[in-house]
Amino acid sequence: MNDALETIKDIRYVKLKFKVVMTEDTVLTKNKGSALRGGMGEMLLRANCIRDRDCEKCDFEKECIVQRTMYSKMDKRPSFMSEGDSVGYVLECYDHREQFVAGDELSFNLILFGKSIVYLSQYLNAFYALGRSGLGRNKSKFEVVEVQNSVGLPILDGTNVYMERYKVETLGNYINYRRKKLLENGNISGDDCGSFSIRFNNPLTVKYHGNFIKEFSVDAVVKALIRRLYILQCFEEIESDLIDWYPKTLPVMKDEEHYDVSIKRHSNRKKSDIVLKGIEGKMTIEKVSPVLLNLLLAGEITHIGKNTSFGFGGYIISTN
């Protein structure tokens, strides 16, 4: 499993924080990741599609910028991936307010992975256009006022773009940073790092033994984490063998608390409403090995499970 850690360290990412200001009084859904993702996709299609959105018959499908930005073309695709899964980005929004008045600020994060990093201008233009068109069912208008990098420096400020601040990071950098912050008073050189809480503030949707989990399970979470990291390795064309990843000894579940979540979204692609289900809450685990802790820290950036592009499967680790 130490080899697995080494192979994920080179996975590249950029984390961007968008700050937008609502330009009118409006109502937004509590969980905004799905609306942001759907709106971004719609704006990309409006700006780039030249074949009436008939992707199956399109003679430009291989070169399509929407396919590359939204659905992340991969030369090596794991067999367990579903068709249409998005790999190259995650949209996070932890602001669950629903009522907004003109002038209110809303923030959300866009995390880009691997080859998607080069399409920054496409994503920026999409969110500028979405602000003018309107977000969600109520077509809520907004203005993008700033986009910051991971250390809070503006990459975009008004109409000015500072590409020198668009810094590509790696999961190895993030693991080292988080491990230092999390364990600055601890010791990770032994076989047991101690006890940690993993809190899911957005829904976790994981299929385990053929069914979607109804409560937190260490085995299910670890397997979902390993699959997600392996998918990103394939996207980055990093050689790895998935079978070698699974730890010989799992952490022990100390306790868990969960509640069910259902989110209704409209799929422009399928032209229908879909209900997405998952669980939120917290699990506390102990006897965590140093290597598994590092993989779990990487998952804070990558998210795990299904619908990660909507922000599902996001979590934060803390000490007990």
C-alpha positions as a printed NumPy array, in Angstrom:
array([[  0.   ,   0.   ,   0.   ],
       [  2.998,   2.315,   0.374],
       [  3.391,   2.044,  -3.405],
       [ -0.215,   3.214,  -3.789],
       [  0.565,   6.343,  -1.795],
       [  3.558,   7.115,  -3.985],
       [  1.541,   6.783,  -7.185],
       [ -1.211,   9.196,  -6.11 ],
       [  1.174,  11.94 ,  -5.011],
       [  1.625,  13.135,  -8.593],
       [ -2.098,  13.621,  -9.302],
       [ -2.431,  17.297, -10.207],
       [ -5.18 ,  19.668,  -9.159],
       [ -6.115,  23.338,  -8.896],
       [ -8.629,  24.581,  -6.327],
       [-10.469,  27.8  ,  -7.169],
       [-12.778,  29.756,  -4.871],
       [-15.497,  31.699,  -6.704],
       [-17.088,  34.692,  -5.023],
       [-20.307,  35.866,  -6.639],
       [-22.816,  38.557,  -5.678],
       [-26.525,  38.071,  -6.255],
       [-27.944,  40.908,  -8.342],
       [-31.576,  40.363,  -7.327],
       [-33.714,  38.942,  -4.549],
       [-34.145,  35.224,  -5.134],
       [-34.482,  31.704,  -3.76 ],
       [-31.881,  28.984,  -4.363],
       [-31.923,  25.303,  -3.529],
       [-30.241,  24.212,  -0.309],
       [-27.749,  21.965,  -2.113],
       [-26.336,  24.088,  -4.916],
       [-23.649,  21.816,  -6.362],
       [-26.02 ,  20.119,  -8.787],
       [-27.456,  23.431, -10.026],
       [-23.966,  24.878, -10.49 ],
       [-22.81 ,  21.818, -12.412],
       [-25.921,  21.766, -14.602],
       [-25.696,  25.485, -15.272],
       [-21.999,  25.269, -16.128],
       [-22.703,  22.479, -18.601],
       [-25.538,  24.405, -20.222],
       [-23.349,  27.474, -20.717],
       [-20.551,  25.358, -22.214],
       [-23.021,  23.833, -24.662],
       [-24.438,  27.215, -25.652],
       [-20.967,  28.564, -26.34 ],
       [-19.473,  25.551, -28.122],
       [-21.991,  23.057, -29.55 ],
       [-22.312,  23.177, -33.348],
       [-24.387,  20.003, -33.915],
       [-27.682,  20.677, -32.11 ],
       [-26.566,  18.721, -29.027],
       [-26.942,  15.381, -30.759],
       [-23.729,  13.952, -29.3  ],
       [-24.258,  10.388, -30.534],
       [-24.37 ,  11.505, -34.174],
       [-21.827,  14.317, -33.927],
       [-18.837,  14.022, -36.285],
       [-16.833,  16.347, -34.006],
       [-17.414,  14.321, -30.836],
       [-13.746,  13.395, -30.354],
       [-12.65 ,  17.046, -30.515],
       [-15.617,  18.481, -28.609],
       [-14.54 ,  20.972, -25.939],
       [-17.726,  20.271, -23.944],
       [-16.959,  16.555, -23.839],
       [-13.434,  17.306, -22.654],
       [-14.429,  19.829, -19.993],
       [-17.612,  18.164, -18.718],
       [-17.037,  14.443, -19.203],
       [-13.245,  14.174, -19.075],
       [-12.015,  12.013, -21.946],
       [ -9.897,   9.07 , -20.751],
       [ -7.715,   6.695, -22.759],
       [ -7.881,   4.098, -19.965],
       [-11.305,   3.818, -18.37 ],
       [-11.848,   1.538, -15.343],
       [-14.512,  -1.114, -15.886],
       [-16.447,  -0.048, -12.774],
       [-17.001,   3.51 , -14.062],
       [-20.468,   4.414, -15.345],
       [-20.917,   6.007, -18.759],
       [-21.139,   9.783, -18.514],
       [-19.279,  10.011, -15.194],
       [-17.382,  13.27 , -14.807],
       [-13.823,  12.867, -13.569],
       [-11.958,  16.106, -14.13 ],
       [-13.65 ,  18.454, -11.663],
       [-15.561,  18.808,  -8.399],
       [-17.959,  21.614,  -7.529],
       [-18.307,  22.322,  -3.796],
       [-20.792,  24.653,  -2.156],
       [-21.227,  24.535,   1.604],
       [-23.542,  27.563,   1.781],
       [-26.962,  26.011,   2.383],
       [-28.93 ,  29.247,   2.587],
       [-32.04 ,  29.395,   0.421],
       [-33.192,  33.014,   0.744],
       [-30.997,  35.692,  -0.879],
       [-31.412,  39.404,  -1.355],
       [-29.627,  41.542,  -3.92 ],
       [-26.068,  42.161,  -2.772],
       [-25.687,  38.897,  -0.846],
       [-22.448,  37.03 ,  -1.521],
       [-22.273,  33.331,  -2.367],
       [-19.041,  31.312,  -2.506],
       [-18.314,  27.953,  -4.072],
       [-15.208,  25.978,  -5.027],
       [-14.232,  24.467,  -8.349],
       [-11.498,  21.821,  -8.132],
       [ -9.924,  20.822, -11.452],
       [ -7.884,  17.665, -11.93 ],
       [ -5.277,  16.602, -14.472],
       [ -6.   ,  17.492, -18.075],
       [ -9.028,  19.603, -17.097],
       [ -6.674,  22.19 , -15.581],
       [ -5.812,  23.615, -19.012],
       [ -9.444,  24.602, -19.669],
       [ -9.563,  27.409, -17.088],
       [-10.907,  29.993, -19.546],
       [-13.797,  27.719, -20.526],
       [-14.903,  27.332, -16.905],
       [-14.504,  31.047, -16.144],
       [-16.534,  32.034, -19.204],
       [-19.204,  29.472, -18.332],
       [-19.78 ,  30.929, -14.854],
       [-19.759,  34.494, -16.179],
       [-22.448,  33.48 , -18.677],
       [-24.381,  31.548, -16.017],
       [-24.536,  34.674, -13.868],
       [-26.215,  36.562, -16.696],
       [-28.53 ,  33.682, -17.623],
       [-29.43 ,  32.723, -14.066],
       [-28.841,  29.78 , -11.733],
       [-31.373,  27.081, -10.921],
       [-35.124,  26.915, -11.437],
       [-35.613,  30.569, -10.481],
       [-32.907,  31.761, -12.906],
       [-31.15 ,  33.602, -10.074],
       [-28.853,  36.246, -11.532],
       [-25.381,  36.908, -10.128],
       [-22.069,  38.569, -10.931],
       [-18.676,  36.913, -10.533],
       [-16.607,  39.406,  -8.532],
       [-13.493,  37.355,  -7.734],
       [-11.856,  33.959,  -8.193],
       [ -9.122,  33.061,  -5.689],
       [ -6.422,  30.414,  -5.669],
       [ -5.889,  28.019,  -2.745],
       [ -3.964,  30.602,  -0.695],
       [ -6.539,  33.361,  -1.192],
       [ -4.821,  35.368,  -3.929],
       [ -7.124,  36.565,  -6.722],
       [ -6.673,  34.872, -10.071],
       [ -9.541,  36.911, -11.417],
       [-10.484,  40.291, -10.009],
       [-13.238,  42.023, -11.945],
       [-12.01 ,  41.718, -15.531],
       [ -8.321,  41.189, -14.708],
       [ -6.856,  37.666, -14.924],
       [ -3.538,  36.908, -13.205],
       [ -2.336,  33.652, -14.745],
       [  0.921,  33.722, -12.754],
       [ -1.206,  32.937,  -9.669],
       [ -2.809,  29.92 , -11.321],
       [ -0.64 ,  27.377,  -9.534],
       [ -0.909,  23.66 , -10.231],
       [ -0.641,  21.614,  -7.032],
       [ -0.391,  17.879,  -6.355],
       [ -2.095,  15.552,  -3.911],
       [  1.338,  14.922,  -2.401],
       [  1.606,  18.624,  -1.492],
       [ -1.871,  18.576,   0.035],
       [ -1.234,  15.393,   2.037],
       [  1.948,  16.845,   3.534],
       [  0.205,  20.122,   4.411],
       [ -2.829,  18.463,   6.015],
       [ -0.788,  15.842,   7.857],
       [  1.361,  18.567,   9.4  ],
       [ -1.709,  20.554,  10.475],
       [ -3.588,  17.513,  11.73 ],
       [ -0.783,  15.736,  13.516],
       [  1.554,  18.539,  14.5  ],
       [  1.571,  17.226,  18.061],
       [  1.405,  13.551,  17.123],
       [  3.602,  10.795,  15.741],
       [  2.879,   9.05 ,  12.45 ],
       [  5.973,   6.893,  12.354],
       [  4.308,   3.956,  14.111],
       [  1.535,   1.605,  13.025],
       [ -1.314,   3.532,  14.667],
       [ -1.972,   7.241,  14.118],
       [ -4.821,   7.281,  16.598],
       [ -8.495,   8.192,  16.381],
       [-10.104,  10.501,  13.802],
       [-13.532,  11.805,  12.885],
       [-14.61 ,  11.956,   9.246],
       [-17.519,  14.348,   8.755],
       [-19.52 ,  14.309,   5.522],
       [-21.148,  17.715,   5.026],
       [-22.449,  16.779,   1.574],
       [-24.181,  13.504,   0.715],
       [-22.184,  10.309,   0.368],
       [-23.559,   7.883,  -2.217],
       [-21.692,   4.577,  -2.308],
       [-22.752,   1.195,  -3.643],
       [-21.506,  -1.664,  -1.47 ],
       [-22.234,  -5.345,  -2.094],
       [-24.78 ,  -4.351,  -4.728],
       [-26.743,  -1.862,  -2.613],
       [-26.354,   1.785,  -1.669],
       [-25.153,   2.135,   1.914],
       [-27.67 ,   3.234,   4.54 ],
       [-25.089,   3.887,   7.249],
       [-21.353,   4.511,   7.364],
       [-19.071,   1.512,   6.932],
       [-15.263,   1.587,   7.147],
       [-14.922,  -1.049,   4.437],
       [-17.332,   0.732,   2.067],
       [-15.686,   4.138,   2.566],
       [-12.143,   2.799,   2.083],
       [-13.119,   0.918,  -1.088],
       [-14.859,   4.017,  -2.477],
       [-11.756,   6.082,  -1.694],
       [ -9.465,   3.628,  -3.459],
       [-11.703,   3.503,  -6.54 ],
       [-11.825,   7.295,  -6.743],
       [ -8.058,   7.685,  -6.488],
       [ -7.531,   4.937,  -9.051],
       [ -9.91 ,   6.682, -11.488],
       [ -7.907,   9.901, -11.16 ],
       [ -4.695,   7.961, -11.745],
       [ -6.158,   6.589, -14.969],
       [ -7.216,  10.112, -15.956],
       [ -3.635,  11.269, -15.35 ],
       [ -2.262,   8.178, -17.169],
       [ -0.272,   7.126, -14.086],
       [  0.44 ,   3.398, -14.039],
       [ -0.94 ,   1.543, -11.021],
       [ -2.456,  -1.81 , -10.082],
       [ -5.719,  -1.399,  -8.184],
       [ -5.513,  -4.847,  -6.604],
       [ -2.47 ,  -3.84 ,  -4.527],
       [ -4.195,  -0.902,  -2.866],
       [ -6.521,  -2.404,  -0.302],
       [ -5.067,  -2.34 ,   3.251],
       [ -4.454,  -5.613,   5.063],
       [ -5.894,  -4.187,   8.28 ],
       [ -8.822,  -1.769,   8.409],
       [ -9.379,   0.869,  11.089],
       [-11.929,   0.1  ,  13.788],
       [-15.279,   1.901,  13.743],
       [-15.729,   3.599,  17.116],
       [-19.113,   5.13 ,  16.379],
       [-21.144,   6.68 ,  13.571],
       [-24.141,   8.96 ,  13.179],
       [-25.942,   9.531,   9.9  ],
       [-29.117,  10.851,   8.32 ],
       [-30.66 ,  10.341,   4.895],
       [-30.533,  13.063,   2.245],
       [-32.508,  13.33 ,  -1.01 ],
       [-31.77 ,  15.974,  -3.624],
       [-33.982,  16.587,  -6.635],
       [-32.23 ,  17.808,  -9.777],
       [-33.164,  18.298, -13.41 ],
       [-30.962,  16.593, -15.979],
       [-30.693,  18.546, -19.225],
       [-29.033,  15.542, -20.796],
       [-31.849,  13.117, -19.918],
       [-34.526,  15.841, -19.993],
       [-36.061,  14.602, -16.752],
       [-36.037,  15.135, -12.996],
       [-33.817,  12.827, -10.955],
       [-33.712,  12.232,  -7.199],
       [-30.172,  11.769,  -5.869],
       [-29.9  ,  10.041,  -2.498],
       [-27.114,   9.675,   0.046],
       [-26.22 ,  10.019,   3.696],
       [-24.552,  12.789,   5.658],
       [-23.1  ,  12.752,   9.165],
       [-19.952,  11.542,  10.896],
       [-17.954,   8.389,  11.484],
       [-15.215,   8.037,  14.102],
       [-12.456,   5.511,  13.455],
       [ -9.402,   4.415,  15.415],
       [ -6.234,   2.406,  14.8  ],
       [ -5.645,   4.218,  11.51 ],
       [ -2.383,   3.331,   9.775],
       [ -0.159,   6.224,   8.584],
       [ -0.523,   5.231,   4.925],
       [ -4.319,   4.952,   5.062],
       [ -4.522,   8.303,   6.835],
       [ -2.598,   9.871,   3.96 ],
       [ -4.991,   8.353,   1.422],
       [ -7.948,   9.61 ,   3.455],
       [ -6.439,  13.099,   3.469],
       [ -6.152,  12.964,  -0.327],
       [ -9.875,  12.148,  -0.41 ],
       [-10.661,  15.516,   1.168],
       [ -9.698,  17.042,  -2.186],
       [-10.952,  14.338,  -4.544],
       [-14.276,  13.437,  -2.811],
       [-15.505,   9.839,  -3.018],
       [-18.492,   7.834,  -4.224],
       [-20.985,   8.773,  -6.931],
       [-21.838,  12.298,  -8.148],
       [-18.562,  13.858,  -7.012],
       [-18.894,  16.489,  -9.756],
       [-21.913,  17.839,  -7.828],
       [-19.889,  17.97 ,  -4.627],
       [-21.147,  14.641,  -3.238],
       [-18.778,  12.608,  -1.081],
       [-16.898,  15.569,   0.34 ],
       [-15.57 ,  15.245,   3.874],
       [-13.151,  16.727,   6.392],
       [-10.974,  14.809,   8.863],
       [-10.357,  15.996,  12.425],
       [ -8.648,  14.605,  15.503],
       [-10.681,  13.502,  18.519]])
